[in-house]
Backbone as numpy.savetxt, mean C-alpha at the origin, in Angstrom:
# Nx Ny Nz CAx CAy CAz Cx Cy Cz
2.76 -15.83 26.94 3.73 -14.93 26.29 3.10 -13.54 26.14
3.84 -12.52 26.46 3.32 -11.16 26.40 3.11 -10.75 24.95
2.06 -9.97 24.73 1.78 -9.47 23.38 2.84 -8.46 22.99
3.41 -8.56 21.77 4.41 -7.60 21.32 3.85 -6.19 21.32
4.65 -5.25 21.74 4.20 -3.86 21.80 4.22 -3.25 20.41
3.10 -2.63 20.05 3.01 -1.98 18.75 3.96 -0.79 18.68
4.51 -0.58 17.50 5.38 0.57 17.27 4.76 1.41 16.17
4.29 2.60 16.53 3.62 3.46 15.57 4.41 4.72 15.24
5.33 5.09 16.11 6.09 6.33 15.88 7.10 6.12 14.76
7.28 7.11 13.88 8.19 6.98 12.75 9.62 6.66 13.19
10.31 5.90 12.35 11.70 5.60 12.63 12.06 4.16 12.28
13.33 3.81 12.53 13.83 2.48 12.19 13.13 1.39 12.98
12.75 1.68 14.22 12.08 0.67 15.04 10.73 0.29 14.44
10.00 1.28 13.94 8.72 1.00 13.29 8.95 0.17 12.03
9.98 0.50 11.27 10.28 -0.24 10.05 10.55 -1.71 10.36
11.32 -1.97 11.40 11.60 -3.36 11.80 10.33 -4.05 12.26
9.52 -3.34 13.02 8.27 -3.91 13.53 7.36 -4.32 12.37
7.20 -3.42 11.40 6.33 -3.69 10.26 6.85 -4.87 9.44
8.15 -4.90 9.20 8.73 -6.02 8.43 8.48 -7.34 9.14
8.74 -7.40 10.43 8.54 -8.64 11.18 7.07 -9.04 11.23
6.19 -8.06 11.38 4.76 -8.34 11.47 4.24 -8.94 10.16
4.60 -8.34 9.03 4.11 -8.86 7.76 4.75 -10.19 7.39
5.98 -10.40 7.80 6.58 -11.73 7.61 5.80 -12.79 8.39
5.33 -12.40 9.59 4.62 -13.34 10.46 3.24 -13.70 9.93
2.55 -12.77 9.28 1.17 -13.03 8.85 1.07 -13.32 7.35
2.20 -13.44 6.67 2.19 -13.60 5.21 1.36 -14.78 4.74
1.37 -15.87 5.52 0.68 -17.09 5.10 -0.84 -16.95 5.10
-1.37 -15.97 5.82 -2.83 -15.76 5.87 -3.23 -14.38 5.38
-2.30 -13.64 4.82 -2.53 -12.24 4.47 -3.65 -12.08 3.44
-3.60 -12.81 2.34 -4.61 -12.68 1.28 -5.99 -13.03 1.79
-6.10 -14.14 2.49 -7.40 -14.57 3.00 -8.00 -13.52 3.93
-7.20 -13.03 4.87 -7.72 -12.06 5.83 -8.06 -10.74 5.17
-7.27 -10.31 4.20 -7.57 -9.07 3.48 -8.96 -9.12 2.88
-9.25 -10.20 2.17 -10.53 -10.31 1.47 -11.67 -10.59 2.44
-11.41 -11.41 3.43 -12.45 -11.79 4.39 -12.87 -10.61 5.26
-11.89 -9.91 5.81 -12.19 -8.82 6.73 -12.77 -7.60 6.04
-12.53 -7.46 4.74 -13.10 -6.33 3.99 -14.33 -6.74 3.21
-14.76 -8.00 3.36 -15.89 -8.55 2.61 -15.65 -8.49 1.10
-14.38 -8.55 0.72 -14.02 -8.55 -0.70 -13.97 -7.18 -1.34
-14.29 -6.15 -0.59 -14.32 -4.80 -1.17 -12.93 -4.34 -1.57
-11.89 -4.84 -0.89 -10.52 -4.42 -1.21 -10.16 -4.76 -2.65
-10.74 -5.84 -3.19 -10.47 -6.23 -4.58 -11.02 -5.16 -5.53
-12.24 -4.70 -5.25 -12.87 -3.66 -6.09 -12.10 -2.35 -5.98
-11.64 -2.03 -4.78 -10.87 -0.79 -4.60 -9.58 -0.81 -5.40
-8.90 -1.94 -5.41 -7.67 -2.05 -6.19 -7.94 -1.85 -7.67
-9.01 -2.47 -8.16 -9.37 -2.31 -9.58 -9.62 -0.85 -9.91
-10.36 -0.18 -9.04 -10.68 1.22 -9.28 -9.43 2.09 -9.23
-8.54 1.80 -8.29 -7.30 2.58 -8.17 -6.43 2.44 -9.41
-6.31 1.23 -9.93 -5.49 1.01 -11.13 -6.07 1.74 -12.33
-7.40 1.84 -12.40 -8.02 2.57 -13.51 -7.62 4.04 -13.53
-7.22 4.57 -12.39 -6.80 5.97 -12.31 -5.37 6.18 -12.84
-4.62 5.10 -13.01 -3.22 5.20 -13.44 -3.17 5.32 -14.97
-2.53 6.37 -15.43 -2.47 6.64 -16.87 -1.10 6.23 -17.41
-1.00 4.96 -17.78 0.22 4.42 -18.38 -0.17 3.55 -19.57
0.80 3.21 -20.40 0.55 2.35 -21.56 1.39 1.08 -21.45
1.27 0.20 -22.43 1.90 -1.12 -22.38 3.42 -1.06 -22.29
4.04 -0.08 -22.92 5.50 -0.01 -22.93 6.07 0.64 -21.66
5.22 1.11 -20.79 5.68 1.81 -19.59 6.06 0.85 -18.46
6.94 1.33 -17.57 7.34 0.60 -16.38 6.66 1.21 -15.16
6.13 0.35 -14.30 5.42 0.80 -13.10 6.05 0.15 -11.87
6.25 0.94 -10.84 6.73 0.44 -9.55 5.54 0.20 -8.65
5.42 -1.02 -8.12 4.38 -1.31 -7.11 5.08 -1.46 -5.77
4.95 -0.45 -4.95 5.66 -0.41 -3.67 4.82 -1.05 -2.57
5.50 -1.69 -1.61 4.81 -2.45 -0.56 3.84 -3.43 -1.22
4.36 -4.16 -2.20 3.51 -4.95 -3.11 2.92 -6.18 -2.44
3.44 -6.61 -1.29 2.89 -7.76 -0.60 2.94 -9.01 -1.44
1.79 -9.63 -1.66 1.72 -10.87 -2.44 1.36 -10.60 -3.90
1.53 -9.36 -4.33 1.50 -8.96 -5.75 0.10 -8.76 -6.35
-0.94 -8.68 -5.55 -2.29 -8.50 -6.10 -2.43 -7.19 -6.89
-1.90 -6.10 -6.35 -2.02 -4.80 -7.01 -1.20 -4.78 -8.30
-0.01 -5.37 -8.25 0.84 -5.45 -9.44 0.17 -6.24 -10.54
-0.44 -7.35 -10.18 -1.13 -8.19 -11.17 -2.32 -7.47 -11.77
-3.02 -6.69 -10.96 -4.15 -5.92 -11.48 -3.68 -4.86 -12.47
-2.52 -4.23 -12.20 -1.97 -3.25 -13.12 -1.63 -3.90 -14.47
-1.07 -5.09 -14.44 -0.74 -5.81 -15.67 -2.01 -6.19 -16.43
-3.02 -6.67 -15.70 -4.27 -7.05 -16.35 -4.95 -5.87 -17.05
-4.96 -4.73 -16.37 -5.66 -3.57 -16.93 -4.84 -2.80 -17.95
-3.55 -2.63 -17.67 -2.73 -1.72 -18.47 -1.74 -2.44 -19.39
-1.45 -3.71 -19.12 -0.48 -4.44 -19.93 0.94 -3.94 -19.76
1.19 -3.18 -18.70 2.51 -2.57 -18.48 3.48 -3.56 -17.84
4.72 -3.14 -17.72 5.74 -3.90 -17.00 5.80 -3.38 -15.57
5.82 -4.28 -14.59 5.75 -3.89 -13.19 6.91 -4.49 -12.41
7.49 -3.68 -11.53 8.46 -4.15 -10.55 7.81 -4.01 -9.18
7.60 -5.13 -8.51 7.02 -5.12 -7.17 8.11 -5.14 -6.11
7.99 -4.25 -5.14 9.00 -4.13 -4.07 8.32 -4.27 -2.72
8.89 -5.07 -1.85 8.37 -5.18 -0.49 9.52 -5.46 0.47
9.41 -4.92 1.68 10.46 -5.09 2.68 10.35 -6.44 3.38
9.15 -7.07 3.31 8.92 -8.36 3.96 9.11 -9.49 2.95
10.18 -10.24 3.09 10.54 -11.27 2.12 9.48 -12.37 2.01
8.88 -12.75 3.14 7.89 -13.83 3.10 6.63 -13.43 2.34
6.29 -12.16 2.34 5.16 -11.70 1.54 5.43 -11.96 0.06
6.64 -11.67 -0.38 6.99 -11.90 -1.77 6.96 -13.39 -2.11
7.41 -14.22 -1.18 7.43 -15.66 -1.43 6.02 -16.20 -1.64
5.04 -15.65 -0.92 3.66 -16.09 -1.10 3.04 -15.49 -2.37
3.71 -14.51 -2.95 3.25 -13.96 -4.23 3.81 -14.71 -5.43
4.90 -15.43 -5.24 5.56 -16.10 -6.37 4.65 -17.07 -7.13
3.84 -17.91 -6.45 2.97 -18.81 -7.21 2.00 -18.09 -8.16
1.71 -16.83 -7.89 0.78 -16.07 -8.72 1.40 -15.66 -10.05
2.72 -15.72 -10.14 3.38 -15.29 -11.38 4.02 -16.48 -12.09
3.45 -17.66 -11.89 3.98 -18.85 -12.55 3.77 -18.81 -14.07
2.68 -18.15 -14.49 2.40 -18.04 -15.92 3.51 -17.25 -16.62
3.98 -17.78 -17.74 5.12 -17.17 -18.44 4.84 -15.74 -18.90
3.61 -15.48 -19.35 3.28 -14.14 -19.82 3.32 -13.13 -18.68
2.85 -13.56 -17.51 2.91 -12.68 -16.34 4.35 -12.49 -15.89
5.10 -13.58 -15.85 6.48 -13.54 -15.38 7.35 -12.62 -16.24
7.01 -12.50 -17.52 7.78 -11.63 -18.41 7.50 -10.16 -18.16
6.43 -9.87 -17.40 6.06 -8.48 -17.16 6.12 -8.08 -15.69
6.47 -9.02 -14.81 6.49 -8.71 -13.39 7.73 -9.28 -12.71
8.45 -8.42 -12.00 9.59 -8.84 -11.18 9.32 -8.44 -9.74
9.67 -9.32 -8.80 9.48 -9.04 -7.38 10.84 -8.89 -6.71
11.01 -7.81 -5.93 12.29 -7.48 -5.31 12.10 -7.19 -3.84
12.93 -7.77 -3.01 12.94 -7.50 -1.58 13.81 -6.27 -1.33
13.18 -5.14 -0.99 13.93 -3.89 -0.81 13.15 -2.95 0.09
13.82 -1.92 0.53 13.29 -0.92 1.45 12.70 0.24 0.66
11.43 0.55 0.89 10.76 1.63 0.18 11.32 3.01 0.45
12.12 3.14 1.50 12.72 4.43 1.81 14.12 4.57 1.22
14.63 3.47 0.65 15.94 3.48 0.00 15.85 2.58 -1.24
15.13 3.06 -2.24 14.86 2.24 -3.42 16.11 2.03 -4.27
16.36 0.80 -4.71 17.58 0.48 -5.47 17.44 0.77 -6.97
16.90 1.93 -7.31 16.68 2.28 -8.71 17.21 3.68 -8.99
17.56 3.91 -10.25 18.05 5.21 -10.67 16.88 6.19 -10.78
17.23 7.46 -10.84 16.21 8.48 -11.06 15.49 8.24 -12.39
14.22 8.59 -12.41 13.41 8.53 -13.64 13.31 7.11 -14.20
13.23 6.11 -13.34 13.19 4.71 -13.79 11.78 4.23 -14.13
10.75 4.90 -13.60 9.38 4.40 -13.75 8.43 5.50 -14.24
7.48 5.09 -15.07 6.49 6.03 -15.58 5.30 6.17 -14.63
5.14 5.19 -13.76 4.05 5.21 -12.80 4.40 4.45 -11.55
3.64 4.66 -10.49 3.89 3.99 -9.22 2.57 3.74 -8.53
2.44 2.58 -7.90 1.23 2.26 -7.14 1.63 1.75 -5.76
0.75 1.98 -4.81 0.92 1.40 -3.47 -0.46 1.29 -2.83
-0.78 0.11 -2.33 -2.09 -0.13 -1.71 -1.92 -0.45 -0.24
-2.46 0.41 0.61 -2.49 0.20 2.06 -1.08 -0.01 2.64
-0.11 0.70 2.09 1.26 0.50 2.55 2.02 1.76 2.92
1.55 2.92 2.45 2.33 4.13 2.70 2.35 4.48 4.18
1.27 4.15 4.91 1.24 4.48 6.34 2.17 3.58 7.14
2.64 2.48 6.54 3.52 1.55 7.25 5.00 1.89 7.13
5.32 2.92 6.37 6.72 3.30 6.20 7.29 3.85 7.50
8.55 3.54 7.76 9.20 4.08 8.95 9.28 5.60 8.89
9.56 6.12 7.70 9.62 7.56 7.48 8.82 7.84 6.20
7.55 8.20 6.35 6.67 8.32 5.20 7.11 9.43 4.25
7.57 10.55 4.78 7.99 11.64 3.91 9.21 11.24 3.08
10.12 10.49 3.70 11.28 10.02 2.95 10.84 9.06 1.84
9.88 8.19 2.14 9.37 7.25 1.13 8.72 8.00 -0.03
7.96 9.06 0.27 7.33 9.85 -0.78 8.38 10.52 -1.66
9.45 10.99 -1.07 10.52 11.62 -1.85 11.25 10.60 -2.72
11.40 9.37 -2.20 12.01 8.31 -2.99 11.13 7.94 -4.18
9.82 7.88 -3.94 8.89 7.61 -5.03 9.02 8.69 -6.10
9.06 9.93 -5.66 9.20 11.04 -6.59 10.51 10.94 -7.37
11.58 10.56 -6.70 12.90 10.48 -7.33 12.92 9.48 -8.48
12.31 8.31 -8.28 12.41 7.25 -9.30 11.37 7.38 -10.41
10.42 8.32 -10.27 9.45 8.55 -11.33 10.02 9.44 -12.43
9.57 9.19 -13.66 9.92 10.08 -14.75 9.21 11.41 -14.57
9.67 12.42 -15.28 8.99 13.71 -15.24 7.56 13.53 -15.74
6.63 14.05 -15.00 5.21 13.92 -15.28 4.67 12.51 -14.98
5.47 11.70 -14.27 5.03 10.37 -13.86 3.99 10.46 -12.76
3.14 9.44 -12.67 2.03 9.46 -11.71 2.24 8.48 -10.57
1.82 8.89 -9.39 1.78 8.02 -8.22 0.31 7.79 -7.85
-0.07 6.53 -7.72 -1.42 6.16 -7.29 -1.30 5.53 -5.90
-1.93 6.15 -4.92 -1.83 5.68 -3.54 -3.24 5.37 -3.03
-3.44 4.11 -2.67 -4.70 3.67 -2.07 -4.46 3.43 -0.59
-5.18 4.15 0.24 -4.91 4.04 1.68 -6.20 4.17 2.48
-6.20 3.52 3.64 -7.34 3.64 4.55 -7.45 5.05 5.10
-8.67 5.41 5.49 -8.93 6.69 6.12 -10.06 6.48 7.12
-10.59 7.55 7.66 -11.72 7.45 8.59 -12.95 8.05 7.94
-14.09 7.35 8.02 -15.33 7.84 7.40 -15.71 9.23 7.91
-16.41 9.97 7.08 -16.78 11.34 7.45 -18.15 11.42 8.12
-19.08 10.55 7.74 -20.43 10.56 8.34 -20.36 9.99 9.75
-20.87 10.74 10.75 -20.63 10.43 12.16 -21.10 9.03 12.55
-22.36 8.67 12.25 -22.88 7.37 12.68 -22.13 6.22 12.02
-21.86 6.37 10.73 -21.12 5.35 10.02 -19.69 5.23 10.57
-19.13 6.38 10.92 -17.79 6.40 11.49 -17.73 5.61 12.80
-18.76 5.77 13.65 -18.78 5.07 14.93 -18.92 3.56 14.73
-19.78 3.13 13.82 -19.93 1.71 13.53 -18.64 1.14 12.97
-18.05 1.90 12.07 -16.79 1.48 11.44 -15.69 1.32 12.49
-15.57 2.28 13.40 -14.53 2.22 14.42 -14.77 1.06 15.39
-16.02 0.76 15.67 -16.32 -0.39 16.53 -15.85 -1.68 15.86
-16.18 -1.84 14.58 -15.73 -3.03 13.85 -14.21 -3.07 13.76
-13.63 -1.93 13.45 -12.19 -1.83 13.23 -11.40 -2.12 14.50
-11.92 -1.66 15.65 -11.16 -1.78 16.90 -11.47 -3.05 17.69
-12.62 -3.66 17.43 -13.03 -4.79 18.24 -13.15 -6.10 17.46
-13.94 -6.09 16.41 -14.19 -7.33 15.67 -13.01 -7.71 14.79
-12.51 -6.75 14.02 -11.41 -7.04 13.10 -10.17 -7.58 13.81
-9.69 -6.96 14.89 -8.50 -7.50 15.57 -8.73 -8.90 16.13
-9.95 -9.17 16.62 -10.25 -10.48 17.19 -10.18 -11.57 16.12
-10.83 -11.34 14.97 -10.79 -12.32 13.89 -9.37 -12.47 13.36
-8.70 -11.34 13.16 -7.33 -11.38 12.66 -6.40 -12.15 13.57
-6.58 -11.97 14.87 -5.74 -12.66 15.85 -5.99 -14.17 15.82
-7.25 -14.57 15.69 -7.60 -15.99 15.69 -7.08 -16.70 14.43
-7.21 -16.02 13.29 -6.85 -16.66 12.02 -5.35 -16.59 11.75
-4.74 -15.45 12.00 -3.32 -15.28 11.67 -2.40 -15.81 12.75
-2.93 -15.98 13.98 -2.14 -16.42 15.13 -1.11 -15.37 15.56
-1.25 -14.17 15.02 -0.36 -13.08 15.43 -1.14 -12.17 16.36
-0.72 -12.00 17.61 -1.51 -11.27 18.60 -1.59 -9.77 18.38
-0.68 -9.20 17.59 -0.63 -7.74 17.49 -0.98 -7.19 16.11
-0.85 -8.00 15.06 -0.93 -7.48 13.70 -2.22 -6.72 13.42
-3.36 -7.27 13.80 -4.63 -6.65 13.45 -5.13 -5.69 14.52
-4.31 -5.45 15.53 -4.53 -4.32 16.42 -3.73 -3.13 15.90
-2.61 -3.44 15.25 -1.80 -2.39 14.62 -2.58 -1.67 13.53
-3.38 -2.42 12.76 -4.09 -1.85 11.62 -4.97 -0.66 12.01
-5.94 -0.80 12.94 -6.77 0.37 13.28 -5.97 1.48 13.93
-4.96 1.13 14.72 -4.15 2.16 15.37 -3.38 2.98 14.34
-2.85 2.32 13.33 -2.07 3.02 12.30 -2.97 3.88 11.42
-4.19 3.43 11.17 -5.13 4.22 10.36 -5.53 5.49 11.10
-5.76 5.38 12.40 -6.13 6.57 13.18 -5.02 7.61 13.21
-3.77 7.16 13.13 -2.64 8.09 13.16 -2.31 8.67 11.78
-2.90 8.09 10.73 -2.58 8.54 9.38 -3.14 9.94 9.16
-2.43 10.78 8.41 -2.89 12.16 8.18 -4.26 12.22 7.49
-4.97 13.31 7.72 -6.22 13.55 7.03 -5.94 13.75 5.54
-7.00 13.76 4.74 -6.83 13.94 3.30 -6.08 15.23 2.99
-6.47 16.30 3.65 -5.80 17.58 3.42 -4.34 17.55 3.83
-4.06 16.94 4.97 -2.67 16.87 5.47 -1.81 15.99 4.56
-2.37 14.87 4.10 -1.58 13.99 3.24 -1.35 14.62 1.87
-2.35 15.35 1.37 -2.18 16.09 0.12 -1.02 17.08 0.23
-0.93 17.75 1.37 0.16 18.70 1.61 1.51 17.98 1.64
1.54 16.78 2.23 2.79 16.02 2.29 3.23 15.59 0.90
2.28 15.22 0.05 2.62 14.86 -1.33 3.25 16.05 -2.06
2.70 17.22 -1.86 3.23 18.41 -2.52 4.63 18.75 -1.98
4.84 18.55 -0.69 6.16 18.78 -0.10 7.21 17.83 -0.69
6.76 16.64 -1.10 7.67 15.64 -1.65 7.95 15.85 -3.13
7.33 16.86 -3.73 7.61 17.18 -5.13 6.52 16.80 -6.11
5.31 16.57 -5.61 4.19 16.22 -6.50 3.27 17.42 -6.69
2.54 17.37 -7.80 1.59 18.43 -8.13 0.31 17.77 -8.65
-0.70 18.59 -8.93 -1.97 18.07 -9.47 -2.45 16.88 -8.64
-2.52 17.05 -7.34 -2.96 15.98 -6.45 -4.48 15.91 -6.47
-4.99 14.73 -6.84 -6.43 14.49 -6.86 -6.72 13.34 -5.91
-7.98 13.28 -5.45 -8.33 12.15 -4.58 -9.81 11.79 -4.74
-10.09 10.52 -4.46 -11.44 9.99 -4.54 -11.71 9.18 -3.28
-12.75 9.56 -2.53 -13.10 8.84 -1.31 -13.95 7.62 -1.67
-13.69 6.51 -0.99 -14.40 5.27 -1.22 -15.19 4.89 0.02
-16.44 4.49 -0.16 -17.30 4.04 0.94 -17.31 5.04 2.09
-17.69 6.28 1.75 -17.80 7.34 2.75 -16.47 7.67 3.43
-15.38 7.40 2.71 -14.08 7.76 3.26 -13.36 6.66 4.00
-13.85 5.42 3.93 -13.14 4.30 4.57 -11.76 4.15 3.94
-11.68 4.42 2.64 -10.39 4.42 1.94 -10.40 5.58 0.97
-9.20 5.98 0.54 -9.05 7.09 -0.39 -8.03 6.72 -1.45
-8.35 7.04 -2.71 -7.38 6.91 -3.80 -6.79 8.30 -4.06
-5.49 8.40 -4.01 -4.79 9.64 -4.35 -4.06 9.45 -5.68
-4.13 10.45 -6.52 -3.31 10.47 -7.74 -2.50 11.76 -7.76
-1.18 11.60 -7.80 -0.29 12.76 -7.77 0.70 12.67 -8.90
1.03 13.79 -9.50 1.93 13.84 -10.64 3.23 14.52 -10.27
4.33 13.94 -10.71 5.65 14.52 -10.43 5.78 15.86 -11.15
6.21 16.86 -10.44 6.35 18.19 -10.99 7.44 18.23 -12.06
7.14 18.88 -13.17 8.16 19.12 -14.21 8.83 20.46 -13.90
10.15 20.45 -13.63 10.84 21.70 -13.26 10.70 22.77 -14.33
C-alpha cells in the first residue's frame, strides 16, 4: 500500500489530513510522546502551565487537547476549570479514562470541535493553552484570531510549540534524530506510515520565533513573551489579549 502523501500547505485539506492522522495514532499517542522525547515533554508542559496566570474560579480553554495531559496539568497546578477541544474524536476518547475521578470531571469537559471555528461566545475564557498543536491548524492565523476572540480582555494564551535549535552542532544532531530515528520508531510503534514523518516536516515549516511573535500581534495579542527550551527545541509563548 502506498504511503499517504503528507499535506503541509494551509487549508481544508491539511485540516482533514491532521484529523485523520491523529485519529489513526490515538491509541499509541501518549506512549510515543513520552518515549520519543525521553519524557521531557512532561516537564515542558509543567513549565508552560506555570507561565499561565489564572486562579481557581477562572475558565481555561485547552485547544488541540489530545488525550488531555495539558488540561490535567492546568487543573493540578491552577485548580481552574478547563474545556478541552480537539478535532480528532479518537484522541478525546483515549483521554476519557483520565477524567474518571469525580473531582477532575467536575473541572474538565472535553469537546470535539474545530479550533478554527470555536463553538464559544466572545470573552468565554480567562486563559488558553495549546501544546504542540498550533502548527497543525489548517489556517493558523484564523485559529489565533479565534483564540483571541474567545479570551476575556487581558486574557492570556500559552502556546508550547516545537522549534529548531539555534546552536549549529546541536541543531544537526537534532535534525538527524528528528528526520531519521523518530519517524522510524514512530512508524513501527504506531503502525501509521506517515504520522511521524509529518512531525519533522511540519516543525521545519513552522515560523521562526520572531515571525510567530509577529503573527500573534497581528491576531490581536500584545506583551508577547517567549522562553526557549533545550536550546530552542521547543518554545513557550505567552501572549495577552489587547485591551482596546
